[in-house]
Short mmCIF file of C-alpha atoms in Angstrom, two decimals:
data_model
loop_
_atom_site.label_atom_id
_atom_site.label_comp_id
_atom_site.label_asym_id
_atom_site.label_seq_id
_atom_site.Cartn_x
_atom_site.Cartn_y
_atom_site.Cartn_z
CA MET A 1 0.00 -0.03 -0.08
CA SER A 2 1.39 3.32 -0.95
CA ARG A 3 2.05 6.17 1.51
CA LEU A 4 -0.63 8.28 -0.21
CA LEU A 5 -3.32 5.46 0.36
CA GLN A 6 -2.12 4.71 3.69
CA MET A 7 -2.64 8.09 5.13
CA ASN A 8 -6.15 8.16 3.58
CA ALA A 9 -7.11 5.22 5.31
CA ILE A 10 -5.82 6.47 8.49
CA ILE A 11 -7.56 9.57 8.11
CA LEU A 12 -11.04 7.99 7.32
CA PHE A 13 -10.62 5.42 10.16
CA MET A 14 -10.13 8.34 12.60
CA LEU A 15 -12.95 10.21 11.01
CA ALA A 16 -15.14 7.04 11.52
CA TYR A 17 -13.96 6.98 15.19
CA LEU A 18 -14.66 10.78 15.46
CA LEU A 19 -18.41 10.30 14.29
CA SER A 20 -18.62 6.99 16.52
CA TYR A 21 -18.01 9.24 19.71
CA VAL A 22 -20.31 12.17 18.60
CA ASP A 23 -23.00 9.50 18.32
CA ARG A 24 -21.93 7.93 21.61
CA GLN A 25 -21.51 10.79 23.57
CA ILE A 26 -24.52 13.15 22.45
CA LEU A 27 -26.64 11.37 24.83
CA SER A 28 -24.55 12.54 27.74
CA LEU A 29 -25.13 16.15 26.72
CA LEU A 30 -28.77 15.70 26.27
CA ILE A 31 -29.24 14.26 29.93
CA ASP A 32 -31.56 17.06 31.20
CA PRO A 33 -34.21 17.08 28.40
CA ILE A 34 -34.48 13.54 27.77
CA GLN A 35 -34.64 12.62 31.67
CA MET A 36 -37.41 15.51 31.77
CA ASP A 37 -39.31 14.23 28.81
CA LEU A 38 -39.22 10.46 29.51
CA HIS A 39 -39.08 10.84 33.26
CA LEU A 40 -36.02 8.92 33.87
CA GLY A 41 -33.74 8.83 36.78
CA ASP A 42 -30.10 8.56 37.04
CA THR A 43 -29.79 4.95 37.07
CA GLN A 44 -32.10 4.78 34.04
CA PHE A 45 -30.01 7.19 32.28
CA ALA A 46 -26.95 5.13 33.08
CA TYR A 47 -28.77 2.26 31.68
CA LEU A 48 -29.24 3.99 28.42
CA ASN A 49 -25.58 5.62 28.34
CA GLY A 50 -23.81 2.57 29.30
CA LEU A 51 -25.59 -0.83 29.53
CA ALA A 52 -27.61 -0.29 26.31
CA PHE A 53 -24.63 0.57 24.23
CA SER A 54 -22.07 -2.02 25.75
CA LEU A 55 -24.28 -4.68 25.53
CA LEU A 56 -23.95 -6.00 21.97
CA TYR A 57 -20.81 -3.75 21.37
CA ALA A 58 -19.16 -5.91 24.00
CA VAL A 59 -20.47 -9.44 23.05
CA LEU A 60 -20.41 -9.07 19.32
CA GLY A 61 -17.00 -7.91 19.30
CA PHE A 62 -15.64 -11.53 19.45
CA PRO A 63 -17.47 -12.76 16.27
CA LEU A 64 -16.79 -9.39 14.44
CA ALA A 65 -13.02 -9.72 15.46
CA SER A 66 -13.00 -13.38 14.02
CA MET A 67 -14.27 -11.99 10.92
CA SER A 68 -11.57 -9.36 10.78
CA ASP A 69 -8.93 -12.33 11.23
CA ARG A 70 -10.27 -14.13 8.33
CA ASN A 71 -12.05 -11.80 5.85
CA PRO A 72 -11.33 -8.47 4.11
CA ARG A 73 -11.72 -5.55 6.77
CA PRO A 74 -13.19 -2.31 4.91
CA PRO A 75 -16.44 -4.14 4.12
CA ILE A 76 -16.84 -4.87 7.98
CA ILE A 77 -16.06 -1.37 8.76
CA VAL A 78 -18.46 0.22 6.19
CA ALA A 79 -21.34 -1.74 7.32
CA GLY A 80 -20.77 -0.87 10.98
CA VAL A 81 -20.62 2.85 10.33
CA ILE A 82 -23.76 2.55 8.31
CA LEU A 83 -25.69 0.55 10.85
CA TRP A 84 -24.66 2.90 13.97
CA SER A 85 -25.47 5.86 11.96
CA LEU A 86 -28.80 4.61 10.96
CA ALA A 87 -29.33 3.69 14.75
CA THR A 88 -28.56 7.09 16.01
CA MET A 89 -31.17 8.69 13.69
CA ALA A 90 -33.57 6.24 14.95
CA CYS A 91 -32.91 7.53 18.40
CA GLY A 92 -34.40 10.87 17.08
CA LEU A 93 -37.79 8.53 16.64
CA CYS A 94 -37.83 6.96 20.20
CA ASN A 95 -40.66 8.42 22.65
CA GLY A 96 -39.78 5.93 25.53
CA PHE A 97 -37.15 4.27 27.46
CA TRP A 98 -37.35 0.94 26.01
CA SER A 99 -37.45 2.23 22.53
CA LEU A 100 -34.38 4.34 23.04
CA PHE A 101 -32.83 1.54 24.75
CA ILE A 102 -33.02 -0.67 21.71
CA CYS A 103 -31.71 2.12 19.66
CA ARG A 104 -28.58 2.47 21.56
CA VAL A 105 -28.16 -1.17 21.36
CA LEU A 106 -27.93 -1.04 17.78
CA VAL A 107 -25.71 1.96 17.85
CA GLY A 108 -23.36 -0.43 19.86
CA LEU A 109 -23.68 -3.10 17.50
CA GLY A 110 -22.46 -0.98 14.83
CA GLU A 111 -19.51 0.54 16.50
CA ALA A 112 -18.36 -2.92 17.68
CA ALA A 113 -17.19 -3.63 14.04
CA LEU A 114 -14.99 -0.41 13.84
CA ALA A 115 -12.17 -1.01 16.35
CA PRO A 116 -10.99 -4.68 16.04
CA ALA A 117 -10.96 -4.44 12.18
CA VAL A 118 -8.97 -1.06 12.28
CA TYR A 119 -6.43 -2.25 14.82
CA SER A 120 -5.84 -5.42 12.64
CA PHE A 121 -5.69 -3.46 9.44
CA LEU A 122 -3.13 -0.76 10.78
CA GLY A 123 -1.24 -3.72 12.29
CA ASP A 124 -0.72 -4.76 8.68
CA ILE A 125 0.21 -1.44 7.02
CA VAL A 126 2.36 0.44 9.68
CA PRO A 127 5.49 -0.71 11.20
CA LYS A 128 5.88 -1.71 14.98
CA GLU A 129 7.96 1.35 15.82
CA LYS A 130 5.26 3.54 14.38
CA LEU A 131 2.16 1.86 15.60
CA ALA A 132 1.58 3.69 18.99
CA GLY A 133 1.75 7.11 17.09
CA THR A 134 -0.39 5.79 14.28
CA LEU A 135 -3.05 4.65 16.95
CA ALA A 136 -2.73 8.09 18.52
CA VAL A 137 -3.89 9.51 15.26
CA PHE A 138 -6.80 7.20 15.33
CA PHE A 139 -7.68 7.73 18.93
CA LEU A 140 -7.79 11.36 18.30
CA GLY A 141 -11.18 10.71 16.82
CA SER A 142 -12.61 9.98 20.02
CA PHE A 143 -11.52 13.17 21.74
CA LEU A 144 -12.44 15.37 18.72
CA GLY A 145 -15.81 13.35 18.50
CA SER A 146 -16.73 13.67 22.14
CA GLY A 147 -15.59 17.40 21.71
CA CYS A 148 -17.83 18.12 19.12
CA ALA A 149 -20.63 16.33 20.49
CA PHE A 150 -20.37 18.71 23.44
CA LEU A 151 -19.19 21.63 21.37
CA PHE A 152 -21.58 21.71 18.66
CA GLY A 153 -24.49 19.57 20.59
CA GLY A 154 -24.98 22.30 23.03
CA SER A 155 -25.61 25.02 19.97
CA LEU A 156 -27.47 22.48 17.97
CA LEU A 157 -30.06 21.71 20.94
CA SER A 158 -30.29 25.48 21.83
CA ILE A 159 -31.03 25.98 17.68
CA ALA A 160 -33.53 23.10 17.78
CA GLU A 161 -35.31 24.51 20.98
CA HIS A 162 -35.66 27.97 19.45
CA TYR A 163 -36.55 27.05 15.76
CA ASN A 164 -37.97 23.77 15.84
CA THR A 165 -41.36 23.63 14.37
CA THR A 166 -41.87 19.92 14.11
CA ALA A 167 -43.43 17.37 16.39
CA PHE A 168 -40.16 16.32 17.67
CA HIS A 169 -38.66 17.19 20.67
CA ALA A 170 -35.23 19.36 20.29
CA TRP A 171 -33.21 16.49 21.62
CA GLN A 172 -34.82 14.32 19.07
CA VAL A 173 -33.91 16.56 16.28
CA CYS A 174 -30.14 16.32 17.77
CA PHE A 175 -30.07 12.68 17.14
CA LEU A 176 -31.59 12.90 13.53
CA VAL A 177 -28.86 15.34 12.48
CA VAL A 178 -25.59 14.12 14.33
CA GLY A 179 -26.37 10.35 12.63
CA PHE A 180 -26.60 11.60 9.20
CA PRO A 181 -22.85 12.59 8.27
CA GLY A 182 -21.98 8.79 9.14
CA LEU A 183 -23.82 7.49 5.99
CA ILE A 184 -21.95 9.69 3.99
CA LEU A 185 -18.51 8.59 5.38
CA GLY A 186 -19.55 5.06 4.94
CA VAL A 187 -19.83 5.33 1.25
CA ILE A 188 -16.38 7.33 0.97
CA ILE A 189 -14.62 4.41 3.02
CA ALA A 190 -16.44 1.90 0.71
CA ILE A 191 -15.20 3.75 -2.36
CA THR A 192 -11.61 4.71 -1.53
CA VAL A 193 -9.95 2.29 1.10
CA HIS A 194 -9.29 -1.65 -0.07
CA GLU A 195 -7.60 -4.38 1.79
CA PRO A 196 -3.93 -4.59 1.36
CA ALA A 197 -2.56 -6.80 -1.06
CA LYS A 198 -0.48 -8.51 1.34
CA ARG A 199 -1.61 -9.40 4.93
CA ARG A 200 0.70 -10.28 7.88
CA VAL A 201 -1.29 -13.40 8.53
CA THR A 202 0.34 -16.52 7.50
CA GLY A 203 -0.75 -20.11 7.91
CA PRO A 204 -4.08 -21.48 8.41
CA HIS A 205 -6.59 -19.67 10.37
CA VAL A 206 -6.18 -20.19 14.35
CA PRO A 207 -8.78 -21.73 16.00
CA VAL A 208 -10.42 -20.34 19.47
CA ARG A 209 -9.01 -23.10 21.44
CA GLN A 210 -5.45 -21.78 20.42
CA ALA A 211 -6.04 -18.47 21.21
CA ILE A 212 -7.46 -19.59 24.46
CA ALA A 213 -4.35 -21.57 25.10
CA PHE A 214 -2.16 -18.57 24.36
CA PHE A 215 -4.09 -16.40 26.57
CA ARG A 216 -3.68 -18.99 29.71
CA HIS A 217 -0.21 -19.49 28.86
CA HIS A 218 0.31 -15.80 29.68
CA LYS A 219 -2.82 -15.49 31.80
CA THR A 220 -0.92 -13.29 34.49
CA PHE A 221 0.10 -10.75 31.97
CA PHE A 222 -3.48 -10.64 30.10
CA CYS A 223 -5.49 -10.52 33.18
CA LEU A 224 -3.57 -7.84 34.82
CA HIS A 225 -3.39 -5.86 31.43
CA MET A 226 -6.90 -6.20 30.88
CA LEU A 227 -8.06 -5.49 34.37
CA SER A 228 -6.04 -2.31 34.77
CA TYR A 229 -7.10 -0.84 31.48
CA THR A 230 -10.91 -1.50 32.40
CA LEU A 231 -10.26 0.25 35.50
CA LEU A 232 -8.56 3.33 33.39
CA ALA A 233 -11.74 3.06 31.08
CA ILE A 234 -13.95 3.67 34.22
CA THR A 235 -11.94 6.86 34.96
CA LEU A 236 -12.04 7.89 31.20
CA PHE A 237 -15.69 7.21 30.62
CA SER A 238 -16.86 8.41 33.82
CA LEU A 239 -15.66 11.98 32.83
CA PHE A 240 -17.28 11.59 29.50
CA SER A 241 -20.47 10.36 30.74
CA TRP A 242 -21.19 12.55 33.86
CA MET A 243 -19.10 15.65 33.74
CA PRO A 244 -21.95 17.32 31.63
CA ALA A 245 -24.32 16.53 34.74
CA GLN A 246 -21.89 17.72 37.25
CA MET A 247 -21.16 20.93 35.24
CA MET A 248 -24.81 21.69 34.85
CA ARG A 249 -26.03 20.65 38.24
CA ILE A 250 -23.45 21.98 40.64
CA HIS A 251 -21.91 25.07 38.61
CA HIS A 252 -25.34 26.07 36.50
CA MET A 253 -24.08 26.16 33.22
CA THR A 254 -26.28 26.36 30.44
CA HIS A 255 -26.01 23.84 27.43
CA VAL A 256 -24.33 26.44 25.21
CA GLU A 257 -21.78 27.29 28.01
CA LEU A 258 -21.24 23.73 28.76
CA GLY A 259 -20.69 22.75 25.15
CA LEU A 260 -18.01 25.27 24.75
CA VAL A 261 -16.13 24.37 28.08
CA LEU A 262 -16.19 20.52 27.82
CA GLY A 263 -15.94 20.58 23.94
CA SER A 264 -12.88 22.76 24.06
CA ILE A 265 -11.29 20.73 26.87
CA VAL A 266 -11.96 17.37 25.38
CA ILE A 267 -10.74 18.32 22.07
CA ILE A 268 -7.56 20.26 23.01
CA CYS A 269 -6.55 18.34 26.06
CA GLY A 270 -7.69 15.05 25.09
CA ALA A 271 -5.99 14.98 21.67
CA ALA A 272 -2.79 16.55 23.62
CA GLY A 273 -2.99 13.91 26.03
CA VAL A 274 -3.12 11.05 23.31
CA PHE A 275 -0.48 12.64 21.01
CA ALA A 276 1.91 13.01 24.19
CA SER A 277 1.32 9.46 25.20
CA GLY A 278 1.90 8.06 21.61
CA PHE A 279 5.04 10.05 21.25
CA CYS A 280 6.59 8.96 24.67
CA ILE A 281 5.87 5.62 23.96
CA ASP A 282 7.74 5.51 20.58
CA TYR A 283 10.77 7.62 22.19
CA LEU A 284 11.33 5.04 24.79
CA THR A 285 10.83 2.18 22.74
CA ARG A 286 13.35 3.35 20.19
CA ARG A 287 15.78 3.56 23.22
CA GLY A 288 14.99 -0.08 24.17
CA VAL A 289 12.55 0.57 27.01
CA ILE A 290 10.46 -2.54 26.86
CA CYS A 291 7.80 -1.43 29.18
CA ALA A 292 7.28 2.08 27.91
CA SER A 293 3.68 1.39 27.36
CA GLN A 294 3.15 0.35 30.85
CA ILE A 295 5.40 3.51 32.33
CA VAL A 296 3.77 6.09 30.35
CA ALA A 297 0.14 4.67 30.93
CA ALA A 298 0.61 4.43 34.89
CA THR A 299 2.09 7.73 35.06
CA GLY A 300 -0.96 9.33 33.44
CA ALA A 301 -3.19 7.44 35.40
CA PHE A 302 -1.52 8.72 38.94
CA LEU A 303 -1.45 12.27 37.62
CA ALA A 304 -5.10 12.33 36.48
CA SER A 305 -6.46 11.14 39.95
CA GLY A 306 -5.61 14.13 42.12
CA PRO A 307 -7.11 16.89 39.67
CA LEU A 308 -9.90 14.61 38.87
CA VAL A 309 -11.16 14.37 42.45
CA PHE A 310 -10.42 18.07 43.41
CA SER A 311 -12.33 19.25 40.08
CA VAL A 312 -15.60 17.33 41.00
CA MET A 313 -15.42 18.05 44.69
CA THR A 314 -14.91 21.97 44.64
CA SER A 315 -17.92 24.30 44.13
CA ASP A 316 -15.79 27.02 42.56
CA ARG A 317 -16.10 26.89 38.66
CA HIS A 318 -13.01 28.83 38.05
CA LEU A 319 -10.99 25.94 39.89
CA ALA A 320 -12.90 23.13 38.83
CA VAL A 321 -12.58 23.84 35.19
CA PRO A 322 -8.99 23.95 34.54
CA LEU A 323 -8.55 20.98 37.08
CA PHE A 324 -11.03 19.08 34.82
CA ALA A 325 -8.68 20.06 31.90
CA LEU A 326 -5.47 18.81 33.49
CA ALA A 327 -7.30 15.43 34.80
CA PHE A 328 -8.53 14.75 31.21
CA PHE A 329 -5.25 15.38 29.66
CA PHE A 330 -3.48 12.73 31.85
CA ALA A 331 -6.45 10.35 31.75
CA SER A 332 -6.05 10.03 28.03
CA PHE A 333 -2.54 8.82 28.15
CA PRO A 334 -3.75 4.91 28.40
CA MET A 335 -5.66 4.77 25.50
CA PRO A 336 -2.63 4.37 22.74
CA PRO A 337 -0.93 1.79 24.62
CA SER A 338 -4.05 -0.17 25.48
CA ALA A 339 -4.14 -1.15 21.91
CA THR A 340 -0.62 -0.80 21.11
CA VAL A 341 0.71 -3.51 23.45
CA LEU A 342 -1.56 -6.25 22.10
CA GLN A 343 -0.54 -5.75 18.52
CA ILE A 344 3.15 -6.17 19.58
CA VAL A 345 2.78 -9.38 21.94
CA VAL A 346 -0.12 -11.17 20.29
CA PRO A 347 0.34 -13.43 17.37
CA VAL A 348 -0.90 -11.75 14.18
CA PRO A 349 -3.88 -14.27 13.37
CA MET A 350 -5.21 -13.60 17.05
CA ARG A 351 -4.94 -9.95 17.34
CA ALA A 352 -8.49 -8.86 16.34
CA ARG A 353 -9.76 -11.36 18.85
CA PHE A 354 -7.49 -10.34 21.61
CA SER A 355 -8.40 -6.55 20.73
CA ALA A 356 -12.01 -7.40 21.17
CA THR A 357 -11.70 -9.12 24.30
CA MET A 358 -10.06 -5.66 25.59
CA LEU A 359 -12.93 -3.86 24.02
CA PHE A 360 -15.59 -6.05 25.94
CA CYS A 361 -13.46 -5.58 29.27
CA ASN A 362 -13.62 -1.91 28.67
CA ALA A 363 -17.31 -1.54 27.64
CA ILE A 364 -18.63 -4.03 30.29
CA GLY A 365 -16.55 -2.75 33.12
CA GLY A 366 -15.57 0.53 32.21
CA LEU A 367 -18.60 2.15 30.35
CA SER A 368 -21.41 0.43 31.53
CA GLY A 369 -20.18 -0.70 35.09
CA GLY A 370 -18.63 2.86 35.84
CA SER A 371 -21.66 4.65 34.46
CA ILE A 372 -24.29 2.46 36.39
CA LEU A 373 -22.04 2.46 39.71
CA ILE A 374 -22.00 6.25 39.64
CA GLY A 375 -25.86 6.47 38.84
CA MET A 376 -26.74 4.15 41.72
CA LEU A 377 -24.77 5.85 44.19
CA ASN A 378 -26.76 8.94 43.37
CA ASP A 379 -29.79 7.37 43.67
CA LYS A 380 -29.50 4.87 46.05
CA VAL A 381 -26.85 5.78 48.58
CA PHE A 382 -26.64 9.57 48.48
CA GLN A 383 -30.40 9.91 47.07
CA SER A 384 -29.58 13.35 45.48
CA PRO A 385 -28.52 14.30 41.96
CA LEU A 386 -26.43 17.00 43.69
CA ALA A 387 -24.18 14.45 44.90
CA ILE A 388 -22.71 13.57 41.37
CA GLY A 389 -19.19 15.08 42.26
CA THR A 390 -18.93 12.80 45.35
CA SER A 391 -19.87 9.68 43.19
CA MET A 392 -17.68 10.56 40.36
CA ALA A 393 -14.76 11.23 43.07
CA ILE A 394 -15.37 7.72 44.60
CA VAL A 395 -15.68 5.75 41.51
CA ALA A 396 -13.29 7.43 38.74
CA GLY A 397 -10.51 8.58 41.55
CA THR A 398 -10.01 4.95 42.88
CA ALA A 399 -10.20 3.50 39.46
CA SER A 400 -7.40 5.69 38.16
CA VAL A 401 -5.34 4.67 41.43
CA LEU A 402 -5.81 1.17 41.35
CA GLY A 403 -5.45 1.13 37.34
CA GLY A 404 -1.83 2.51 37.60
CA VAL A 405 -0.75 0.32 40.34
CA LEU A 406 -2.01 -2.97 38.15
CA LEU A 407 -0.11 -1.66 35.44
CA LEU A 408 3.18 -1.29 37.43
CA LEU A 409 2.62 -4.85 38.49
CA SER A 410 2.07 -6.23 34.73
CA MET A 411 5.79 -5.14 33.77
CA ALA A 412 7.36 -8.40 34.84
CA SER A 413 4.99 -10.59 33.27
CA TYR A 414 4.81 -8.42 30.05
CA ARG A 415 8.65 -8.77 29.60
CA SER A 416 8.21 -12.42 29.68
CA VAL A 417 5.47 -12.40 27.03
CA TYR A 418 7.42 -10.00 24.91
CA ALA A 419 10.59 -12.14 25.12
CA ALA A 420 8.63 -15.21 24.15
CA GLN A 421 6.88 -13.41 21.37
CA LEU A 422 10.69 -11.99 19.99
CA HIS A 423 11.93 -15.57 20.04
CA GLN A 424 9.12 -16.86 18.00
CA ILE A 425 9.50 -14.09 15.47
CA LEU A 426 13.35 -14.44 15.18
CA ALA A 427 12.96 -18.15 14.68
CA HIS A 428 10.33 -17.53 11.89
CA ASP A 429 12.55 -15.19 10.10
CA THR A 430 15.44 -17.55 10.45
CA ALA A 431 13.49 -20.59 9.00
CA VAL A 432 12.40 -18.27 5.99
CA ARG A 433 15.78 -17.20 5.47
CA HIS A 434 17.27 -21.02 5.24
CA SER A 435 14.17 -21.87 3.24
CA ASP A 436 15.29 -19.01 0.56
CA MET A 437 18.80 -20.21 0.57
CA GLU A 438 17.95 -23.56 -0.12
CA GLU A 439 15.34 -22.27 -2.90
CA GLN A 440 18.26 -20.43 -4.49
CA ALA A 441 21.20 -23.16 -4.04
CA ALA A 442 18.64 -25.53 -5.70
#
């Protein structure tokens, strides 16, 4: 694949990730009008924002990843983009909890096709020493998308409230508008992105039992890796999901003010954090630091915890906003290494399935579990929507510290699996060279 086609694919995948996060995060900005119109509590809203989305997103990631290991990946990506875009638009036609729940499930189903296929695709076209930086570009879409959802969603809601003459509520109009661009992008990807002429997958398809055996052989590393990044996903998704409610309830921001503040922070600090993380990992990797990913991610986790807790506990808006910006910058550090590590140490035919396992843990534990736990603390323990800051501090702050600790504990086992994979690659390369020499001699 030429350099130009490679950059085209990376940019289009990043745009797809951007739109996926717009469609995913717009719900958190619309929390007030949706709760008012549909008469929902925080726990029910958490089900919509977390469980509904992650239900099929997590479970169907496995068969979709298996398809990505064996089949051309661009059609899988295109189908996912079009499905979640149509499902987002369908959210604008809902008038009750269960219809909105089902549509959010379908949004998750569509988005489940994107990440495993993209990880596998990029792993084929990008050298290992540049993979973290490339994935940082892809992950940039998550922050641009979330930022755009906040930045333009607030203005869109305000416009819809003032000029809407249809039978739809303003929040329904927002869903109809933000879902449409994905349909256009899906067509563009279908036309311009094609499967690489040569895939790095060699040999027959690896059965599931062999992938499970590989996991069990290195279970200490994979358990620590996936648990730590699930905890860090709780931190990041808690900020995504509940910071709008925190800013509106405690600091009395309007939707437009909230969109400008959170949108700017998510785009600038999230993007800066992802690029800083990818740059540091690539820099340390080039200098022979084997555990560069764990060091960078753990550093971000520890540095995010303090500002996060203080930002959600203070009643001073002028202090809360810069502290949130600092916390979000460091909380974004774990995103590139969470995927980079798996592309390095997992054998090529198994990569998409291991990526799906990682996404399953992040979705069920990080997005769904963390969001529901915060909602239940508000409704059942503190019994007040104004306790949102305390709930976020308990859940997100604790998860950040524990995740960083587990990452440090995983370093020894990572060295072991890294060495084993490196030995296997060297042995394979040596066998190929001997085979080539024998063919030449013959």
